[in-house]
Tab-separated table of C-alpha atoms in Angstrom:
chain	number	residue	atom	x	y	z
E	1	MET	CA	-0.001	-0.002	0.002
E	2	ALA	CA	1.368	3.365	-1.015
E	3	THR	CA	1.896	6.076	1.559
E	4	ILE	CA	1.700	9.603	0.182
E	5	ARG	CA	3.069	12.478	2.208
E	6	LEU	CA	3.032	16.225	1.748
E	7	GLY	CA	5.668	17.301	-0.757
E	8	ASP	CA	5.665	13.971	-2.592
E	9	GLU	CA	5.059	13.915	-6.311
E	10	ALA	CA	1.455	12.928	-6.937
E	11	PRO	CA	1.536	9.416	-8.427
E	12	ASN	CA	0.710	9.385	-12.107
E	13	PHE	CA	-1.847	7.021	-13.630
E	14	THR	CA	-3.898	6.447	-16.755
E	15	ALA	CA	-7.589	5.818	-16.215
E	16	GLU	CA	-10.956	5.730	-17.924
E	17	THR	CA	-13.229	8.575	-16.898
E	18	SER	CA	-16.670	9.933	-17.720
E	19	GLU	CA	-14.883	12.344	-20.095
E	20	GLY	CA	-12.565	9.814	-21.754
E	21	THR	CA	-9.167	8.338	-20.987
E	22	ILE	CA	-6.770	10.604	-19.094
E	23	ASN	CA	-3.123	10.464	-18.166
E	24	PHE	CA	-3.272	12.281	-14.859
E	25	HIS	CA	-0.086	14.354	-15.147
E	26	GLU	CA	-0.761	15.268	-18.766
E	27	TRP	CA	-4.348	16.170	-17.917
E	28	LEU	CA	-3.188	18.461	-15.118
E	29	GLY	CA	-0.695	20.242	-17.368
E	30	ASP	CA	0.334	23.496	-15.689
E	31	SER	CA	-2.775	23.615	-13.487
E	32	TRP	CA	-3.255	22.863	-9.828
E	33	GLY	CA	-5.511	19.896	-9.165
E	34	ILE	CA	-7.960	18.357	-6.729
E	35	LEU	CA	-8.374	14.587	-6.740
E	36	PHE	CA	-11.191	13.454	-4.482
E	37	SER	CA	-12.774	10.053	-3.973
E	38	HIS	CA	-16.293	8.845	-3.299
E	39	PRO	CA	-17.424	5.635	-1.615
E	40	ALA	CA	-19.693	4.658	-4.513
E	41	ASP	CA	-22.089	5.948	-7.160
E	42	TYR	CA	-25.705	6.715	-6.272
E	43	THR	CA	-24.830	7.583	-2.688
E	44	PRO	CA	-26.644	10.566	-1.194
E	45	VAL	CA	-23.785	12.577	0.318
E	46	CYS	CA	-21.633	12.173	-2.794
E	47	THR	CA	-24.488	13.376	-4.959
E	48	THR	CA	-24.563	16.668	-3.040
E	49	GLU	CA	-20.765	16.950	-3.155
E	50	LEU	CA	-20.444	16.521	-6.907
E	51	GLY	CA	-23.252	18.975	-7.484
E	52	THR	CA	-21.486	21.499	-5.247
E	53	VAL	CA	-18.209	21.085	-7.132
E	54	ALA	CA	-19.997	21.675	-10.422
E	55	ARG	CA	-21.541	24.872	-9.091
E	56	TYR	CA	-18.081	26.032	-7.947
E	57	THR	CA	-16.567	25.697	-11.421
E	58	ASP	CA	-15.897	29.427	-11.783
E	59	GLU	CA	-14.149	29.567	-8.397
E	60	PHE	CA	-11.837	26.705	-9.299
E	61	GLN	CA	-11.097	28.219	-12.702
E	62	LYS	CA	-10.157	31.546	-11.087
E	63	ARG	CA	-7.522	29.646	-9.126
E	64	ASN	CA	-6.275	27.579	-12.095
E	65	VAL	CA	-7.495	24.371	-10.440
E	66	LYS	CA	-8.730	21.280	-12.268
E	67	VAL	CA	-10.980	18.870	-10.396
E	68	VAL	CA	-11.314	15.113	-10.899
E	69	ALA	CA	-13.438	12.735	-8.862
E	70	LEU	CA	-13.093	8.981	-8.361
E	71	SER	CA	-15.520	6.194	-7.572
E	72	VAL	CA	-15.054	2.428	-7.535
E	73	ASP	CA	-17.959	1.996	-9.951
E	74	GLY	CA	-17.832	1.809	-13.760
E	75	LEU	CA	-18.464	4.242	-16.583
E	76	GLU	CA	-22.053	3.253	-17.292
E	77	SER	CA	-22.882	3.704	-13.637
E	78	HIS	CA	-21.127	7.079	-13.646
E	79	ARG	CA	-23.116	8.284	-16.639
E	80	GLY	CA	-26.418	7.364	-15.038
E	81	TRP	CA	-25.404	8.911	-11.747
E	82	ILE	CA	-24.334	12.166	-13.447
E	83	LYS	CA	-27.881	12.479	-14.820
E	84	ASP	CA	-29.232	12.188	-11.288
E	85	ILE	CA	-26.715	14.718	-9.959
E	86	ASN	CA	-27.617	17.239	-12.643
E	87	GLU	CA	-31.321	16.740	-11.991
E	88	THR	CA	-31.304	16.825	-8.190
E	89	GLN	CA	-28.590	19.451	-7.688
E	90	ASN	CA	-29.735	21.755	-10.510
E	91	THR	CA	-26.303	21.877	-12.133
E	92	THR	CA	-24.159	20.325	-14.855
E	93	VAL	CA	-21.287	18.031	-13.901
E	94	ASN	CA	-18.442	19.301	-16.079
E	95	PHE	CA	-15.412	17.471	-14.712
E	96	PRO	CA	-14.269	13.863	-15.100
E	97	ILE	CA	-15.165	11.040	-12.744
E	98	ILE	CA	-12.651	8.202	-12.748
E	99	ALA	CA	-14.001	4.655	-13.110
E	100	ASP	CA	-11.854	2.686	-10.664
E	101	GLU	CA	-13.511	-0.724	-10.690
E	102	ASP	CA	-10.175	-2.526	-10.322
E	103	GLY	CA	-9.143	-0.239	-7.451
E	104	LYS	CA	-5.779	0.632	-8.973
E	105	VAL	CA	-6.014	4.380	-8.353
E	106	SER	CA	-7.623	3.839	-4.954
E	107	GLU	CA	-4.703	1.634	-3.949
E	108	LEU	CA	-2.170	4.016	-5.454
E	109	TYR	CA	-3.528	6.870	-3.330
E	110	ASP	CA	-4.381	4.779	-0.239
E	111	MET	CA	-8.075	5.648	-0.479
E	112	ILE	CA	-9.398	2.386	0.963
E	113	HIS	CA	-9.163	2.126	4.731
E	114	PRO	CA	-10.042	-1.495	5.656
E	115	ASN	CA	-11.166	-0.706	9.201
E	116	SER	CA	-13.678	1.743	7.765
E	117	ASP	CA	-14.775	-0.355	4.782
E	118	SER	CA	-12.881	-3.125	3.021
E	119	LYS	CA	-14.051	-2.211	-0.490
E	120	LEU	CA	-15.271	1.377	-0.650
E	121	THR	CA	-13.060	4.457	-0.653
E	122	VAL	CA	-13.154	6.963	2.162
E	123	ARG	CA	-13.614	10.645	1.258
E	124	SER	CA	-10.004	11.428	0.397
E	125	VAL	CA	-8.924	14.843	-0.880
E	126	PHE	CA	-5.560	15.589	-2.476
E	127	VAL	CA	-4.612	19.116	-3.514
E	128	ILE	CA	-1.751	19.070	-6.014
E	129	ASP	CA	0.235	22.088	-7.173
E	130	ASN	CA	1.354	22.983	-10.691
E	131	ASN	CA	4.602	21.081	-10.142
E	132	LYS	CA	2.667	17.861	-9.410
E	133	LYS	CA	3.543	18.034	-5.709
E	134	VAL	CA	1.000	17.014	-3.060
E	135	LYS	CA	0.249	20.127	-0.982
E	136	LEU	CA	-2.722	18.999	1.122
E	137	ILE	CA	-4.298	15.713	2.194
E	138	ILE	CA	-7.627	15.537	4.016
E	139	THR	CA	-9.487	12.309	4.817
E	140	TYR	CA	-13.123	12.277	5.848
E	141	PRO	CA	-15.240	9.274	6.820
E	142	ALA	CA	-17.902	8.200	4.349
E	143	SER	CA	-20.621	9.703	6.554
E	144	THR	CA	-19.335	13.292	6.489
E	145	GLY	CA	-19.650	15.505	3.435
E	146	ARG	CA	-16.785	17.809	2.572
E	147	ASN	CA	-16.743	21.584	2.934
E	148	PHE	CA	-15.705	22.968	-0.437
E	149	ASP	CA	-15.591	26.534	0.867
E	150	GLU	CA	-12.821	25.278	3.140
E	151	LEU	CA	-11.016	23.724	0.177
E	152	LEU	CA	-11.139	27.045	-1.665
E	153	ARG	CA	-9.806	28.788	1.451
E	154	VAL	CA	-6.953	26.304	1.713
E	155	ILE	CA	-6.079	26.668	-1.974
E	156	ASP	CA	-5.987	30.460	-1.550
E	157	SER	CA	-3.553	29.969	1.335
E	158	LEU	CA	-1.405	27.415	-0.508
E	159	GLN	CA	-1.116	29.583	-3.602
E	160	LEU	CA	-0.378	32.720	-1.583
E	161	THR	CA	2.271	31.098	0.588
E	162	ALA	CA	3.897	29.432	-2.418
E	163	TYR	CA	4.885	32.833	-3.818
E	164	TYR	CA	5.222	35.105	-0.777
E	165	LYS	CA	7.154	34.697	2.473
E	166	VAL	CA	4.044	34.523	4.612
E	167	ALA	CA	1.935	31.963	6.420
E	168	THR	CA	-1.780	32.221	7.133
E	169	PRO	CA	-3.106	32.275	10.723
E	170	ALA	CA	-6.044	30.400	12.200
E	171	ASN	CA	-9.365	30.996	10.424
E	172	TRP	CA	-7.614	33.120	7.789
E	173	LYS	CA	-9.680	34.115	4.781
E	174	ASN	CA	-8.595	35.742	1.543
E	175	GLY	CA	-7.995	39.424	2.340
E	176	ASP	CA	-6.990	38.966	5.989
E	177	ASP	CA	-3.600	39.844	7.429
E	178	CYS	CA	-0.864	37.239	7.182
E	179	VAL	CA	1.981	36.043	9.388
E	180	VAL	CA	5.513	36.961	8.332
E	181	VAL	CA	7.561	33.753	8.222
E	182	PRO	CA	10.231	33.424	10.956
E	183	ALA	CA	13.037	33.266	8.381
E	184	ILE	CA	12.659	37.004	7.711
E	185	ALA	CA	14.384	39.199	10.286
E	186	THR	CA	12.219	41.959	11.697
E	187	ALA	CA	14.674	44.556	10.405
E	188	ASP	CA	14.194	43.223	6.860
E	189	ILE	CA	10.397	43.219	6.871
E	190	PRO	CA	9.921	46.762	5.486
E	191	SER	CA	11.923	45.957	2.366
E	192	VAL	CA	9.992	42.718	1.781
E	193	PHE	CA	6.529	43.917	2.793
E	194	PRO	CA	6.210	47.643	2.034
E	195	LYS	CA	2.594	47.724	3.241
E	196	GLY	CA	3.928	47.650	6.791
E	197	PHE	CA	3.681	45.197	9.644
E	198	LYS	CA	2.681	44.845	13.289
E	199	GLU	CA	4.941	43.118	15.785
E	200	VAL	CA	2.703	41.331	18.283
E	201	LYS	CA	5.647	39.376	19.670
E	202	PRO	CA	9.169	39.060	18.246
E	203	TYR	CA	8.106	35.734	16.740
E	204	LEU	CA	4.613	36.889	15.682
E	205	ARG	CA	4.664	39.631	13.032
E	206	MET	CA	1.565	40.427	10.973
E	207	THR	CA	1.404	42.105	7.577
E	208	PRO	CA	-1.407	42.867	5.115
E	209	GLN	CA	-1.926	40.212	2.473
E	210	PRO	CA	0.864	40.977	-0.005
E	211	ASN	CA	-0.829	39.996	-3.283
E	212	LEU	CA	-3.740	42.417	-2.944
E	213	ASP	CA	-3.757	46.000	-4.232
């Protein structure tokens, strides 16, 4: 069983999906990605999740993020389920759903947790950056639907902190002040962050979000 850790390269695979065959790395291209699994087709919580993701298409596109789902069921099942999702969630599923009947991708990404269920995937989430590196892993039980507003918040933080020498504090949202990373000496902060900063403690320095006008 594979173990994937933060900073690892996301394992590549080729798979059949509801939108044709994809090579995962080629499909991602220069985009960020979200790979998220579902216990099975025609399950109620998953139906609401996939509908939510479809409605968030514009938000993901703003962030240069491609989304791909996975279920252990086959393509014909996926196609029927997509019709139900579109009908019940008043949306249009416009991203691929991987058909993982043989469990190869589920095994590759350690999505099956035997003490939870021996055959069905848990609700795994992998956020992958534009260099194919795993930046975030979240695992939910099958009974708990995911919060996609939280995933957008996390992606905003990951993309911000990838390019600026900041970290984001608890409950941070896009537009809030950020933490200056410890590697920057207090004396050097003005040259790095011209918007100014507040020293709460020598190790806790706050600055306005640097990528906003």
